[in-house]
């Protein structure tokens, strides 16, 4: 199977797409300045205790106070709390964690009001981003994730991933990590560490320890609370870390700085794969070049077509996601309705598994398949769904079809489900239903080019327009584009962009920075 990662870096956000055999299976988009990402660590302040919930709300700077349950304090909370007081009591000299006293574990049936008080400062880590009206979900059981291992301050055990089956390898990794880790640190050895040399593991352990030292150093010097003390790696690297697989055939990036960061990261974790990271310099937008934009347009939305007229209807609610399977305009098979229902349902299982990964849907998912009378057909559908979901990295659980023909799926949810608006607002009428004569659109573009070149003084730029408009501008021996270049210089370039709506346009300078050439009435709408 051919797998590629495509990373589109824009001034305000980063998008990352995973293609398997050219088909889009995972898509993530994050704001470059976004905060409250999973893995970030804050020095927060307890705002309110909720004895009835055995939980509290913590101020970490988000719009809604974050939620921290008693069970998320962690077994080593007493040791951690004492060490935090020692660190904040001396702003000049950092008390080493290796000398910290190990106190008894927190009882599992304790009460949060006996442990915390309002106004208390605590170090917390985000495990769930804000979703809808809910604030972030927190834990005090801090961890620093790397490629091969996860470092846990105040722990003291070394655990090896259960996916590593060989007893000899499990023992080797456990003894190796136990011998190199400092006191008062626990480690979880991840699956990809299987077969790795001691030098590679030791290098990553030192890197994770440095992150801990930087975080606790910021806590020591913190003047205000709340404060971010540890931020996950740059967005692209953080997104790629969990996605990365040594079998990838290519990682394509359209930004020099992010390319260098990803190249260095891949060179560190898989030196023999560093050459798969490639810088994309083409004129056509990177997602258009790899056919990602079109797949995003067809893969999101309420209705998803998947096979010979059959389609899924996907609805999102506060409590769950609901999926309805429809045969649509399919032609019934000669051997009857049962065979037709089975084939439609099997196709729906394939597409649904892809949609769960693509949209990162989590929580409870209820699927209404087409009714089937035969028990063996229902079992075949259940097994097909389980097989498809093996590729999914998120924890999940699938139940067989109920007597009503419903399949229930639970899937780990740590961030809001990806929702991409595939409908386009008219860029020229802004919803009024009236536009200028379409034939005058190219005249409007030329007037903006004239202003850009002769009044603003920008002579090298690209004009992004809908592919149909680009085809019109480029048609003929002496095309409209060629006439513009003869009149305004060869710095004028016209690029077809699939993300543009019809009669929409965008100007970019030679450094790919957006140039706002909208008219005043367009901006005010």
mmCIF file of N, CA, C and O in Angstrom, residues 15 117 136 245 259 322 390 405 475:
data_model
loop_
_atom_site.group_PDB
_atom_site.id
_atom_site.type_symbol
_atom_site.label_atom_id
_atom_site.label_comp_id
_atom_site.label_asym_id
_atom_site.label_seq_id
_atom_site.Cartn_x
_atom_site.Cartn_y
_atom_site.Cartn_z
ATOM 1 N N UNK A 15 -2.735 22.277 7.724
ATOM 2 C CA UNK A 15 -3.570 21.122 7.412
ATOM 3 C C UNK A 15 -2.669 19.951 7.045
ATOM 4 O O UNK A 15 -1.674 20.131 6.337
ATOM 5 N N UNK A 117 -7.892 22.880 47.607
ATOM 6 C CA UNK A 117 -8.674 24.006 48.130
ATOM 7 C C UNK A 117 -8.720 25.107 47.080
ATOM 8 O O UNK A 117 -7.829 25.201 46.209
ATOM 9 N N UNK A 136 -11.750 22.451 28.640
ATOM 10 C CA UNK A 136 -10.801 21.340 28.502
ATOM 11 C C UNK A 136 -10.945 20.342 29.652
ATOM 12 O O UNK A 136 -11.396 20.692 30.741
ATOM 13 N N UNK A 245 4.758 6.672 10.125
ATOM 14 C CA UNK A 245 4.992 5.244 9.972
ATOM 15 C C UNK A 245 6.180 5.066 9.032
ATOM 16 O O UNK A 245 6.243 5.721 7.985
ATOM 17 N N UNK A 259 9.209 22.483 6.689
ATOM 18 C CA UNK A 259 9.941 21.391 6.037
ATOM 19 C C UNK A 259 11.192 21.031 6.820
ATOM 20 O O UNK A 259 11.480 19.854 7.071
ATOM 21 N N UNK A 322 -25.059 10.100 14.462
ATOM 22 C CA UNK A 322 -26.022 9.156 13.901
ATOM 23 C C UNK A 322 -25.770 9.024 12.404
ATOM 24 O O UNK A 322 -25.643 10.027 11.696
ATOM 25 N N UNK A 390 -9.444 -1.929 12.267
ATOM 26 C CA UNK A 390 -8.110 -2.278 12.773
ATOM 27 C C UNK A 390 -7.081 -1.218 12.421
ATOM 28 O O UNK A 390 -6.073 -1.064 13.105
ATOM 29 N N UNK A 405 -31.437 -3.682 13.903
ATOM 30 C CA UNK A 405 -30.529 -3.424 12.786
ATOM 31 C C UNK A 405 -29.583 -2.272 13.029
ATOM 32 O O UNK A 405 -29.010 -1.718 12.088
ATOM 33 N N UNK A 475 -7.261 30.466 -22.351
ATOM 34 C CA UNK A 475 -7.620 29.906 -23.654
ATOM 35 C C UNK A 475 -7.117 30.790 -24.796
ATOM 36 O O UNK A 475 -6.983 32.005 -24.661
#
